[in-house]
PDB file of C-alpha atoms in Angstrom:
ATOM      1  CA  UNK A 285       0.000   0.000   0.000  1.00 56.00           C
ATOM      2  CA  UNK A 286       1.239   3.177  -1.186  1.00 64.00           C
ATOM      3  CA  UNK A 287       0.316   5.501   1.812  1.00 71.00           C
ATOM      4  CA  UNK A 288       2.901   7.849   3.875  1.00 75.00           C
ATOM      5  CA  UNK A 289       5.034   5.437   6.626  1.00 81.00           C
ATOM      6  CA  UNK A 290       3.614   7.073   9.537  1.00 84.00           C
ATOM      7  CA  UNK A 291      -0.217   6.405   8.554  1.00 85.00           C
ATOM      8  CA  UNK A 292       0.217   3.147   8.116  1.00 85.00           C
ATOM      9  CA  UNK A 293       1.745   2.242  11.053  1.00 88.00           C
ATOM     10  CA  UNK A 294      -1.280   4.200  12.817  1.00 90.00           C
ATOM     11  CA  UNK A 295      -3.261   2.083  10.966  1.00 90.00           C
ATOM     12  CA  UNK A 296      -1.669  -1.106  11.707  1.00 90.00           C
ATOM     13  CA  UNK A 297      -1.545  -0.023  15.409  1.00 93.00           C
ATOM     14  CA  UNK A 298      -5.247   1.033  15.686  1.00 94.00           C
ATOM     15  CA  UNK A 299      -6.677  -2.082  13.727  1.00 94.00           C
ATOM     16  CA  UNK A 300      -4.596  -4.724  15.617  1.00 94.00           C
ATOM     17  CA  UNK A 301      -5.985  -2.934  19.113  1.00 96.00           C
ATOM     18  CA  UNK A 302      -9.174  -3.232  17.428  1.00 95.00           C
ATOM     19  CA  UNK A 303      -8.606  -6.545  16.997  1.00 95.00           C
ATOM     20  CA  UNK A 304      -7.925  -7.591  20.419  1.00 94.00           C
ATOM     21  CA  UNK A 305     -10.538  -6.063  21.434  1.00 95.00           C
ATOM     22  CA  UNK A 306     -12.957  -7.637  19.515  1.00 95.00           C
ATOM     23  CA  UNK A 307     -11.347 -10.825  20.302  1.00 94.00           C
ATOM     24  CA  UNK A 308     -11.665 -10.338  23.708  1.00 93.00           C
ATOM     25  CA  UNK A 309     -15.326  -8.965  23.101  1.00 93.00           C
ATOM     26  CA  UNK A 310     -16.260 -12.590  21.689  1.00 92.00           C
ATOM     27  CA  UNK A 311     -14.653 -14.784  25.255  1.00 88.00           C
ATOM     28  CA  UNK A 312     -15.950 -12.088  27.563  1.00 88.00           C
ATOM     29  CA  UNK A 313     -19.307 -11.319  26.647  1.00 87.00           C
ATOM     30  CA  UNK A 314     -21.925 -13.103  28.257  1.00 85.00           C
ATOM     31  CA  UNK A 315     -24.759 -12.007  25.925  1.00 86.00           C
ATOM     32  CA  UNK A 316     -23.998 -14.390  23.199  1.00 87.00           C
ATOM     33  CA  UNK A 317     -25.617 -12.358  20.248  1.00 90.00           C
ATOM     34  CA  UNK A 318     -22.677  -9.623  21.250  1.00 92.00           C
ATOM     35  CA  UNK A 319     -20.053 -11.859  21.190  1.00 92.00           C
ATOM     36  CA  UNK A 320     -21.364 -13.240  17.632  1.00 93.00           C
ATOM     37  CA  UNK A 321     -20.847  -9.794  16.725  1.00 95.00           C
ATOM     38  CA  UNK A 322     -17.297  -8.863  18.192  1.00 96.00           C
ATOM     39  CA  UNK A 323     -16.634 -11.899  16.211  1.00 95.00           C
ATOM     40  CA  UNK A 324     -18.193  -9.924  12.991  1.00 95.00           C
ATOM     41  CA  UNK A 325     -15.326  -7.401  13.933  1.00 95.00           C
ATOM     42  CA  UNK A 326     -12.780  -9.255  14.461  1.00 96.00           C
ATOM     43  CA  UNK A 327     -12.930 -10.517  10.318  1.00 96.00           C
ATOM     44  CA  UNK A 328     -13.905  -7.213   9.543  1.00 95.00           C
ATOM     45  CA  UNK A 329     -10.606  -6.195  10.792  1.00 95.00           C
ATOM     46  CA  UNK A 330      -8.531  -9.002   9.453  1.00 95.00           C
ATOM     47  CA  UNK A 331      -9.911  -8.195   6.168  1.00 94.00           C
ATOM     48  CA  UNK A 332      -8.801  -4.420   6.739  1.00 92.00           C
ATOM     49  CA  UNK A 333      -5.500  -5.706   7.267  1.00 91.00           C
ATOM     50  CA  UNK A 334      -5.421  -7.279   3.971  1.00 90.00           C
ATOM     51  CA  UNK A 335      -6.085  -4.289   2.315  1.00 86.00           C
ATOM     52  CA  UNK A 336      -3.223  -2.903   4.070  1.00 85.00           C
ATOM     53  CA  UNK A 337      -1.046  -5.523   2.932  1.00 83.00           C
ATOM     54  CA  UNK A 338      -1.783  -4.719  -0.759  1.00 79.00           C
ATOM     55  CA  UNK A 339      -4.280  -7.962  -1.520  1.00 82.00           C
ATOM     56  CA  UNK A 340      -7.505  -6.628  -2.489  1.00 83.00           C
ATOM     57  CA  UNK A 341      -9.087  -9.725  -3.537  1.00 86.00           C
ATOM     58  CA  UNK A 342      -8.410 -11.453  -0.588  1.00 88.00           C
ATOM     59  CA  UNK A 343      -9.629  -8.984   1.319  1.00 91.00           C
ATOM     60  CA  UNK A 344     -13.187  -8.645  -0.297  1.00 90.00           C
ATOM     61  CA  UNK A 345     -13.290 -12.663  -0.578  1.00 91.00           C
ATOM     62  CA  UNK A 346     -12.582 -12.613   3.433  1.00 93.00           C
ATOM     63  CA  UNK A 347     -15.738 -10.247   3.674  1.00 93.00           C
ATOM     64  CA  UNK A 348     -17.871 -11.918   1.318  1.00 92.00           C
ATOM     65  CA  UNK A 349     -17.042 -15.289   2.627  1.00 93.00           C
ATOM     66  CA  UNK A 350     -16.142 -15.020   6.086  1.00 94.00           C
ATOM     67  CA  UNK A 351     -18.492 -12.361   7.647  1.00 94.00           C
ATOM     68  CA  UNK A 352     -21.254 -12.438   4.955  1.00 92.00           C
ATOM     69  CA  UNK A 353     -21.827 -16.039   5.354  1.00 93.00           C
ATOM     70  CA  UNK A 354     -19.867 -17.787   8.244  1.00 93.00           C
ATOM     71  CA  UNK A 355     -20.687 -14.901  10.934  1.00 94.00           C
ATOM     72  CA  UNK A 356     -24.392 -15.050   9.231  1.00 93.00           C
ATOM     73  CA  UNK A 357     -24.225 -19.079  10.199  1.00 91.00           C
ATOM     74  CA  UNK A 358     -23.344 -18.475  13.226  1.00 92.00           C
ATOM     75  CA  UNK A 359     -25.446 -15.899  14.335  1.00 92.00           C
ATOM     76  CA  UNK A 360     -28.111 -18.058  12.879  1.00 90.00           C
ATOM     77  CA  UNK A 361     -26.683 -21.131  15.363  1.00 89.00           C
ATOM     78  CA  UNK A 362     -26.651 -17.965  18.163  1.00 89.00           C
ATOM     79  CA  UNK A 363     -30.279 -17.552  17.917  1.00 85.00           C
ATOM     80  CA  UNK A 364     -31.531 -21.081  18.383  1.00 81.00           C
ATOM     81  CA  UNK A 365     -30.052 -20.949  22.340  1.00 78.00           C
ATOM     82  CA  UNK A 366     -31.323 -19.651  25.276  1.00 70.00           C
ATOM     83  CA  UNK A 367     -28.659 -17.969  26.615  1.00 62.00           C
ATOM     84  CA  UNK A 368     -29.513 -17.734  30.381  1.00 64.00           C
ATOM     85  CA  UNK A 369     -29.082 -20.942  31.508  1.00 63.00           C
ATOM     86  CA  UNK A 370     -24.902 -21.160  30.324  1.00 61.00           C
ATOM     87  CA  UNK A 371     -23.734 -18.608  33.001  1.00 61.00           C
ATOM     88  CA  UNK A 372     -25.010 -20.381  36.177  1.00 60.00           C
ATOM     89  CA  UNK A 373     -21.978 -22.614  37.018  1.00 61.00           C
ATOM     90  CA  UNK A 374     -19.204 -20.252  36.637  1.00 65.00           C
ATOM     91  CA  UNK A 375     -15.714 -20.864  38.076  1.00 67.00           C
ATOM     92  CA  UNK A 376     -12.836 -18.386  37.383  1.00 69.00           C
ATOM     93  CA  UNK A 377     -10.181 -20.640  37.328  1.00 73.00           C
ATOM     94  CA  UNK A 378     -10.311 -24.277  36.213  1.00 78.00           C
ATOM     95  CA  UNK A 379      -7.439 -26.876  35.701  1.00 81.00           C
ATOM     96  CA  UNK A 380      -8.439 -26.850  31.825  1.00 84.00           C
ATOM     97  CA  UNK A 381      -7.975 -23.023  31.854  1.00 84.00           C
ATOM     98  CA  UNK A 382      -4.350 -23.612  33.065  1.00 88.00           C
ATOM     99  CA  UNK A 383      -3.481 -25.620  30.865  1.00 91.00           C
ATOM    100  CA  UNK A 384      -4.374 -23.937  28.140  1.00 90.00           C
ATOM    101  CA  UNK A 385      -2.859 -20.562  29.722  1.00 90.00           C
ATOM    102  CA  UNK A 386      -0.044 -22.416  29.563  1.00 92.00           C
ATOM    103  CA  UNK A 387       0.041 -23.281  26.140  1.00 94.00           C
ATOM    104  CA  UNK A 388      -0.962 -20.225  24.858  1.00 93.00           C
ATOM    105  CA  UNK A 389       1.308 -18.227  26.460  1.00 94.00           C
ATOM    106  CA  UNK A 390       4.247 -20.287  25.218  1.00 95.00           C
ATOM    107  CA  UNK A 391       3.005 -19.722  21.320  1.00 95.00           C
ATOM    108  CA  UNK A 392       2.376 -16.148  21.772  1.00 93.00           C
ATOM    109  CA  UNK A 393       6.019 -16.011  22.972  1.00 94.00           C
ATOM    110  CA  UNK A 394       7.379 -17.853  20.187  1.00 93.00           C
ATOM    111  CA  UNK A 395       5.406 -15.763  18.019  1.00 92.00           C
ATOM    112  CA  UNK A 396       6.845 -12.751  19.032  1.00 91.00           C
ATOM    113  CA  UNK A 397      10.460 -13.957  19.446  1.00 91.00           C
ATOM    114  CA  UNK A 398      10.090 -15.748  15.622  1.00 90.00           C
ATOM    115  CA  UNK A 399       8.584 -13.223  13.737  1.00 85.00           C
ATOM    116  CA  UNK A 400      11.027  -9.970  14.230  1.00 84.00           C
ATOM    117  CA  UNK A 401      13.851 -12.364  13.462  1.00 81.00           C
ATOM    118  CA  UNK A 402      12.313 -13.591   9.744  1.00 78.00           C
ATOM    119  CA  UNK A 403      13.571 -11.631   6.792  1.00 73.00           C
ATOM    120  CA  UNK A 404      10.042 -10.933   5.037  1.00 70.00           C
ATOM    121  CA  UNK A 405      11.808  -9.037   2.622  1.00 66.00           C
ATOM    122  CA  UNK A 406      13.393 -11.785   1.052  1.00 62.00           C
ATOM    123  CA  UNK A 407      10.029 -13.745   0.753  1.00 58.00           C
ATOM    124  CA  UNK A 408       8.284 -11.116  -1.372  1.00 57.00           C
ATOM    125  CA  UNK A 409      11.349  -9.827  -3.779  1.00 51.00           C
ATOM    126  CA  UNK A 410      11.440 -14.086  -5.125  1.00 47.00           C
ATOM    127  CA  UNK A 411       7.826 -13.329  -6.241  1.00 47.00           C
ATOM    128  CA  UNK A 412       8.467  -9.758  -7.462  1.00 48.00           C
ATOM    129  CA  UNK A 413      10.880 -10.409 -10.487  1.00 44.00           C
ATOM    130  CA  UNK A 414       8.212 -12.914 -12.169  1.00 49.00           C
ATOM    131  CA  UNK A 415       5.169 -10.198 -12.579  1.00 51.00           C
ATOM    132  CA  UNK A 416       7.619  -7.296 -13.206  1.00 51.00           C
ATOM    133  CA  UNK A 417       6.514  -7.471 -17.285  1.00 51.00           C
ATOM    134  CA  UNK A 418       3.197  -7.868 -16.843  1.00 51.00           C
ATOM    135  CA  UNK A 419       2.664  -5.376 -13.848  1.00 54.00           C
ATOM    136  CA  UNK A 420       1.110  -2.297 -15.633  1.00 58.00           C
ATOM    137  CA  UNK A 421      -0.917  -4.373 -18.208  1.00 61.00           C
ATOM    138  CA  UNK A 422      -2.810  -6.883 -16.080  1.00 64.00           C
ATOM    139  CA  UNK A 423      -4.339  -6.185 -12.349  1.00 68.00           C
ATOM    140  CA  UNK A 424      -3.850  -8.661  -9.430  1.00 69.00           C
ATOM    141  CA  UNK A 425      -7.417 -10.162  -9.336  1.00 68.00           C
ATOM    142  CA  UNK A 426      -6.721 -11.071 -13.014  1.00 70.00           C
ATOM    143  CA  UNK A 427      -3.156 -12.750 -12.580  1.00 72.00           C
ATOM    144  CA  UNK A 428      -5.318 -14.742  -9.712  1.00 71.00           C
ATOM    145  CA  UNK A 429      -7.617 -16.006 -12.497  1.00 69.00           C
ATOM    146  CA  UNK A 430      -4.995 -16.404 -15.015  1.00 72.00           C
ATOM    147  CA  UNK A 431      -3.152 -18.536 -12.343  1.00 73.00           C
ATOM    148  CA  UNK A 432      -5.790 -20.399 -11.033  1.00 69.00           C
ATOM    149  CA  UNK A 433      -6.534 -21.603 -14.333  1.00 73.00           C
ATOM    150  CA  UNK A 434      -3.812 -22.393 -16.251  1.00 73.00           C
ATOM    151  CA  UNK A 435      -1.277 -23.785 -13.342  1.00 78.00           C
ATOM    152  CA  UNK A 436      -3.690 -24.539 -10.928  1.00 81.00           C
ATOM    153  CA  UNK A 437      -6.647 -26.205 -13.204  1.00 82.00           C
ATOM    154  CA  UNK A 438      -6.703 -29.265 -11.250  1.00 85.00           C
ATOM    155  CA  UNK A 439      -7.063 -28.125  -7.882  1.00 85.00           C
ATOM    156  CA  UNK A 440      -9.818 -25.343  -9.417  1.00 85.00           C
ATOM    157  CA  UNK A 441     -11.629 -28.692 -10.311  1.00 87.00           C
ATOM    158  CA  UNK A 442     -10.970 -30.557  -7.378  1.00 89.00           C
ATOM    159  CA  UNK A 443     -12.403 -27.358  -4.829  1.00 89.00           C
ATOM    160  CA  UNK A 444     -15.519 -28.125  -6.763  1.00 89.00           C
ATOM    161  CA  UNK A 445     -15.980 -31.500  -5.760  1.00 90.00           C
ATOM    162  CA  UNK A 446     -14.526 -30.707  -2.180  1.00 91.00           C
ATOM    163  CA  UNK A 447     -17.484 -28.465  -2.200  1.00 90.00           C
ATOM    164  CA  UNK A 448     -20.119 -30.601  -3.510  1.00 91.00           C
ATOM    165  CA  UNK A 449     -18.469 -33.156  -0.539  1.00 91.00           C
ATOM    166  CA  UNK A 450     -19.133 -30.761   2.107  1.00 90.00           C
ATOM    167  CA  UNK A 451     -22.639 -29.250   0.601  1.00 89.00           C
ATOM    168  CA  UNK A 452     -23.568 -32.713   0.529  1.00 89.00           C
ATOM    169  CA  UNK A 453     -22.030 -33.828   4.243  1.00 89.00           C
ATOM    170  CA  UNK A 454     -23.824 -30.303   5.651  1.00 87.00           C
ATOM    171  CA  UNK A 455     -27.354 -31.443   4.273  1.00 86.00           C
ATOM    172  CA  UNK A 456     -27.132 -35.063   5.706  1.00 87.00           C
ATOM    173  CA  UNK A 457     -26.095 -33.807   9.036  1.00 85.00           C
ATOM    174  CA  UNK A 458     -28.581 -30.823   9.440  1.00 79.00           C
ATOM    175  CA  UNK A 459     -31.555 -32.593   8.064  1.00 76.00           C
ATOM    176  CA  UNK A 460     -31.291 -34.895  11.283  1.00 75.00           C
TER     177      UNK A 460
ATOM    178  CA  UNK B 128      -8.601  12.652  -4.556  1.00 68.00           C
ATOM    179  CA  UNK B 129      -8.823  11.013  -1.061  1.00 73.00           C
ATOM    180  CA  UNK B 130      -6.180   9.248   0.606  1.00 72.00           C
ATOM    181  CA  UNK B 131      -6.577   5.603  -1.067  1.00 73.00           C
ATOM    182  CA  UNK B 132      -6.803   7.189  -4.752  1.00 72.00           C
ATOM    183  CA  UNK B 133      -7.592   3.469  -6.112  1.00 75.00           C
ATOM    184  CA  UNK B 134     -10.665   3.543  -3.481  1.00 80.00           C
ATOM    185  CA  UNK B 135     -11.930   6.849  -4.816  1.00 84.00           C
ATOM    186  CA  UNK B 136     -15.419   6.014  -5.903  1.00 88.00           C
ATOM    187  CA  UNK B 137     -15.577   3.528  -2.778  1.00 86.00           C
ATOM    188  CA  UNK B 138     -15.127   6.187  -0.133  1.00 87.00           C
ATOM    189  CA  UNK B 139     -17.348   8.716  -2.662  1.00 91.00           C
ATOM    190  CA  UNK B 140     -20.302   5.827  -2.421  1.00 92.00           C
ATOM    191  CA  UNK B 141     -19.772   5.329   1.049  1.00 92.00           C
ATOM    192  CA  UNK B 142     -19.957   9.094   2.241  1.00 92.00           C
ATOM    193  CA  UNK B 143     -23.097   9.530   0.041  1.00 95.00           C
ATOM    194  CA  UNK B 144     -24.786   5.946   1.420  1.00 95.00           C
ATOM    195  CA  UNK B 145     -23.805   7.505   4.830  1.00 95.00           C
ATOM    196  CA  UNK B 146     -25.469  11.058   4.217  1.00 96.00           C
ATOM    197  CA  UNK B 147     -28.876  10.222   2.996  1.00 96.00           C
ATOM    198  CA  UNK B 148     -30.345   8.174   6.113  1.00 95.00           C
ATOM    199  CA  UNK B 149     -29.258  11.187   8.272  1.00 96.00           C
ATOM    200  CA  UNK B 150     -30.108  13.462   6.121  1.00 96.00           C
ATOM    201  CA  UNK B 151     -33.750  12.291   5.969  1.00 95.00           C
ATOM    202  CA  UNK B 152     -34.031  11.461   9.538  1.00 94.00           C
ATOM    203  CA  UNK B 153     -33.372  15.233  10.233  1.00 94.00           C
ATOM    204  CA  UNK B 154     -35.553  16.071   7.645  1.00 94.00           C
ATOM    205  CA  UNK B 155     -38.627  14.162   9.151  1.00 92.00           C
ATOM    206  CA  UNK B 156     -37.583  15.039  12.884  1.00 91.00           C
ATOM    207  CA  UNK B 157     -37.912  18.632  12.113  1.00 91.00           C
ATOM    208  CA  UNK B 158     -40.983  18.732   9.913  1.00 91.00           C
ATOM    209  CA  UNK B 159     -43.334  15.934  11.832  1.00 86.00           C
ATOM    210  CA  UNK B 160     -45.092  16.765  14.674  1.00 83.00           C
ATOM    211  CA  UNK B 161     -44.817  15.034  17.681  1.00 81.00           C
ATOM    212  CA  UNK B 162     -47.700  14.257  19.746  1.00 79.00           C
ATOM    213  CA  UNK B 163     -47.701  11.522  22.552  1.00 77.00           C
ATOM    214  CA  UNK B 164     -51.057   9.141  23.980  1.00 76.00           C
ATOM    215  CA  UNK B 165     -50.688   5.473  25.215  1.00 76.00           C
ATOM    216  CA  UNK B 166     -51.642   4.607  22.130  1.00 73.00           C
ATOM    217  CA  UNK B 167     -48.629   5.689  20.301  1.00 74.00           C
ATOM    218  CA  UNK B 168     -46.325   3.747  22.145  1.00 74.00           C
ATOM    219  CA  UNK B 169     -48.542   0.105  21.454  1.00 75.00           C
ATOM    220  CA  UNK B 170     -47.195  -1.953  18.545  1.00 76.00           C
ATOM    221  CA  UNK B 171     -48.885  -2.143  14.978  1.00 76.00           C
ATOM    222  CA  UNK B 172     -50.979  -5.087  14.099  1.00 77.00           C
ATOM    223  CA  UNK B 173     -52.366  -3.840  11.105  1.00 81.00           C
ATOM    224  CA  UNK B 174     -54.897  -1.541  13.133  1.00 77.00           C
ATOM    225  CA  UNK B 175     -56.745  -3.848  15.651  1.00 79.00           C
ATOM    226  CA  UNK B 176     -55.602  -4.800  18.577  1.00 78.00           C
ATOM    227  CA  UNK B 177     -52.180  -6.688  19.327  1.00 75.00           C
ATOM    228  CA  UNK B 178     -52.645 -10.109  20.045  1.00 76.00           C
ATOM    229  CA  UNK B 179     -50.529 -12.829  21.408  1.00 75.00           C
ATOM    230  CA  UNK B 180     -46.355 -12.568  22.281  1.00 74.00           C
ATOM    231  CA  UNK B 181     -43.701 -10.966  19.818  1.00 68.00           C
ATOM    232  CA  UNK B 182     -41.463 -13.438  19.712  1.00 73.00           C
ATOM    233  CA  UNK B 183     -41.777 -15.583  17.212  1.00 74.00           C
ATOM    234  CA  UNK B 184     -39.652 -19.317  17.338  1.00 76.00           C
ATOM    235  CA  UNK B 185     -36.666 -19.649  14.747  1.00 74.00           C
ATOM    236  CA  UNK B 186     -37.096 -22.373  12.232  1.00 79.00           C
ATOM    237  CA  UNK B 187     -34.625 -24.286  11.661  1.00 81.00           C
ATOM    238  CA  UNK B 188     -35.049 -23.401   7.706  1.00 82.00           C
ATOM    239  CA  UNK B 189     -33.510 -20.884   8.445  1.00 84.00           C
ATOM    240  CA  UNK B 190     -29.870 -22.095   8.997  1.00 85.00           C
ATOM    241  CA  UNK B 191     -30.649 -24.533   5.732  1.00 86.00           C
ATOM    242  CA  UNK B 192     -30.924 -21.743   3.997  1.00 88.00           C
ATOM    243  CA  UNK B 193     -27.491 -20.062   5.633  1.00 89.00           C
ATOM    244  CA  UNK B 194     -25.831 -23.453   5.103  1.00 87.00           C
ATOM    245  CA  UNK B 195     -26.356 -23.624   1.237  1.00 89.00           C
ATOM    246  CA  UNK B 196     -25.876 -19.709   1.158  1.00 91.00           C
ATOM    247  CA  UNK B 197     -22.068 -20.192   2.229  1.00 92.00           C
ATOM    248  CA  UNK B 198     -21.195 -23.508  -0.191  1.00 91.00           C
ATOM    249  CA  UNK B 199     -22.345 -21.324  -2.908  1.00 92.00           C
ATOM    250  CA  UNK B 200     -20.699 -18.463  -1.652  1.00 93.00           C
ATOM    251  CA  UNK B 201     -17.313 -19.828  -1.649  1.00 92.00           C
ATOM    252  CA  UNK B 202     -18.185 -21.413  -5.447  1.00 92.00           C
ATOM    253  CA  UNK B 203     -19.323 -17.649  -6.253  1.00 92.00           C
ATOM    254  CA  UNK B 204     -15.536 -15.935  -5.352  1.00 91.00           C
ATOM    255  CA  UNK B 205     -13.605 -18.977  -7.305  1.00 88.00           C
ATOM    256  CA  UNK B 206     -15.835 -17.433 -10.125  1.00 89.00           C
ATOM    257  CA  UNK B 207     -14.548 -13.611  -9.660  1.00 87.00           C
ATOM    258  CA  UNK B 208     -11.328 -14.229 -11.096  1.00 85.00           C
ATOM    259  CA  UNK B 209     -11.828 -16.109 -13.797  1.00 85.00           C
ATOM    260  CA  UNK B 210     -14.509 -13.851 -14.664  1.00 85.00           C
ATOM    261  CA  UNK B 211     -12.398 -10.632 -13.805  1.00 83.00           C
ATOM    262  CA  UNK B 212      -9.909 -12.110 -16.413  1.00 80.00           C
ATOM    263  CA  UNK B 213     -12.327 -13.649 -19.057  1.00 82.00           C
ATOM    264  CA  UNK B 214     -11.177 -11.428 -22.021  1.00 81.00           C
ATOM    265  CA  UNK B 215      -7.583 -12.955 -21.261  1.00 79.00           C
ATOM    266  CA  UNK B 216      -8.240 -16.310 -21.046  1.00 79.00           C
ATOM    267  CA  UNK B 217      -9.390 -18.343 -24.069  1.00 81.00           C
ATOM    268  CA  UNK B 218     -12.020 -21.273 -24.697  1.00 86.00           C
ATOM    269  CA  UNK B 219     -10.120 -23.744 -23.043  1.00 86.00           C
ATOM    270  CA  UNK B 220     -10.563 -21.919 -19.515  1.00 86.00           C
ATOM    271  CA  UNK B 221     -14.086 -20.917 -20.144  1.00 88.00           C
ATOM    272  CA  UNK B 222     -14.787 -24.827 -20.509  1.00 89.00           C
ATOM    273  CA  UNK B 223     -12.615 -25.477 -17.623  1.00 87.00           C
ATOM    274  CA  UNK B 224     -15.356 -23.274 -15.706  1.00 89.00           C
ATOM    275  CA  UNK B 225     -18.082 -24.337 -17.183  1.00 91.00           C
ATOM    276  CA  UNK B 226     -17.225 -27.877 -15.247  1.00 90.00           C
ATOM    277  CA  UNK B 227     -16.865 -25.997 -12.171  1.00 90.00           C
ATOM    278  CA  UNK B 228     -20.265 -25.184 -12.301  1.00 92.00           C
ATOM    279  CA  UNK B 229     -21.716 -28.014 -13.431  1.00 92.00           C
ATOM    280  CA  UNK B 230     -20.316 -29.968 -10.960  1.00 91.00           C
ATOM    281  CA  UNK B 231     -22.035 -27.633  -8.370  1.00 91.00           C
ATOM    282  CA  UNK B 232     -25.013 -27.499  -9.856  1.00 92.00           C
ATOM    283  CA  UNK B 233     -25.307 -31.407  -9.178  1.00 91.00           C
ATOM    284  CA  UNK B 234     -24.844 -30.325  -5.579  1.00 89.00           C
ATOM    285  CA  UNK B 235     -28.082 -28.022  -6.008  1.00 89.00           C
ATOM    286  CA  UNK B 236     -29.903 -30.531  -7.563  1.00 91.00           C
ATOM    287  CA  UNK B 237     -29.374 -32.958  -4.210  1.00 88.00           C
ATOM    288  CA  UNK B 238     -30.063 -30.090  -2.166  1.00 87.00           C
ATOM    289  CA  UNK B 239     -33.169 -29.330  -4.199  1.00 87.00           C
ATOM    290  CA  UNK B 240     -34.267 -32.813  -4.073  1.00 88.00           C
ATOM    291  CA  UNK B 241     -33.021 -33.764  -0.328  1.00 84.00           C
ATOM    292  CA  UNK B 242     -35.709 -30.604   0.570  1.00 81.00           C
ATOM    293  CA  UNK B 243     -33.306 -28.268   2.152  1.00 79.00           C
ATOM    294  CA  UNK B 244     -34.790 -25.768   0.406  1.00 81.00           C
ATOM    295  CA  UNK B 245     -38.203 -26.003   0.841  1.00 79.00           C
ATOM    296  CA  UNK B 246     -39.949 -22.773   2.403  1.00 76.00           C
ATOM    297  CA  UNK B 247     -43.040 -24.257   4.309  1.00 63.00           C
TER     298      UNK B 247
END
């Protein structure tokens, strides 16, 4: 993205707290509609993030998909509870939670002792020299396309019979 | 003109979309009048009285519906790119999709015939 440095580290600064927040919005609520929608946030923000990084067509296939259909589904799956009768057998702390305050702790360190260290630069120049003819003439959503179908035929096919598998499995299991 | 140039006609779509529901809720709270009574504040039912409770029960059509809406969601953005770059590509790809499809249209069939999207 071609903005000024300091804006987009704003940006990045102010959608990641947004983020977290909306992250933390889904665990803590205990109205479960509201946490449904923190969740809505939290891909609206990933999908902002996207569009930071310079990939517009993943970032309007992560709205279309994820919050105009998943979040949809499970708001849907939201509404067929009664939510009062979850919050009556509360306790704060729980062997289970320790555990997995454990583990999560550990990955969030390794995540932020890995990811300064990796030279990202070096990852995106090996894709830059290969588009550097074709840059002005064709967009990015149509080098997707062009991709997809020409060196990635087969797995365009086989999605489509993944998704027949899974329209299929959802029907069987929901008509029950 | 804006800051994202590429997202000019996005942010001029979005500041219009944003104006005209305020502006026409100002509009109407300055020119209505406003006059209160018990029976302002009862809900409509198609002007006799209200019968019965609100809430109605969800169906579980509902979340069929959802279900099928996201399989055919996800076939829906595999199709934006190859139709973004249709002039590009040739007959061969256009056939290529054209089995995409298909093969997803057997899904709807099932679905059709399995009744996951009947209405009532």
């Amino acid at each position: 993205m071609d903005l000024p440095e300091p804006l987009h580290d704003f940006l990045l600064v102010f959608l990641g707290s947004c983020l977290v927040l909306g992250s933390l919005g889904v665990v803590f609520f205990t109205n479960t509609i509201l946490s449904a929608f923190s969740l809505g946030l939290v891909l609206v923000c990933i999908s902002l993030f996207y569009i930071l990084s310079n990939s517009h067509f993943v970032a309007a296939a992560q709205l279309l998909i994820y919050v105009g259909a998943i979040n949809v589904l499970i708001l849907f799956a939201v509404m067929f509870m009664n939510g009062s009768e979850y919050h009556q057998d509360f306790h704060l702390f729980t062997v289970g939670g320790g555990i997995t305050l454990m583990v999560c702790t550990s990955i969030f360190v390794s995540l932020i002792t890995t990811i300064p260290d990796t030279s990202w630069y070096g990852l995106i120049w090996t894709t830059r020299p290969n588009q550097i003819i074709e840059q002005d003439l064709i967009s990015t959503s149509q080098q997707i396309g062009v991709h997809l179908s020409t060196d990635f035929f087969l797995p365009f096919e086989l999605i489509s019979i993944i998704l027949l598998a899974a329209l299929i499995g959802a029907i069987v299991v929901a008509r029950q | 003109m804006f800051l994202l140039y590429d997202y000019d006609i996005f942010w001029a779509f979005l500041i219009i979309s944003s104006l005209i529901p305020i502006l026409a809720f100002i509009i109407s709270g300055i020119l209505a009048p406003i006059s209160k009574g018990p029976e302002k504040l009862s809900s409509y039912e198609s002007g006799i009285e209200p019968m019965g409770d609100a809430w109605l029960q969800f169906r579980i059509r509902y979340y069929m519906f959802a279900l099928v809406f996201v399989v055919f969601d996800v076939e829906t953005v595999f199709l934006y790119p190859w139709a973004i770059g249709f002039d590009i590509l040739g007959i061969s790809v256009f056939i290529e999709a054209l089995i995409f499809v298909l093969i997803l249209i057997i899904g709807s069939v099932y679905a059709w015939r399995k009744g996951a999207l009947e209405w009532s």
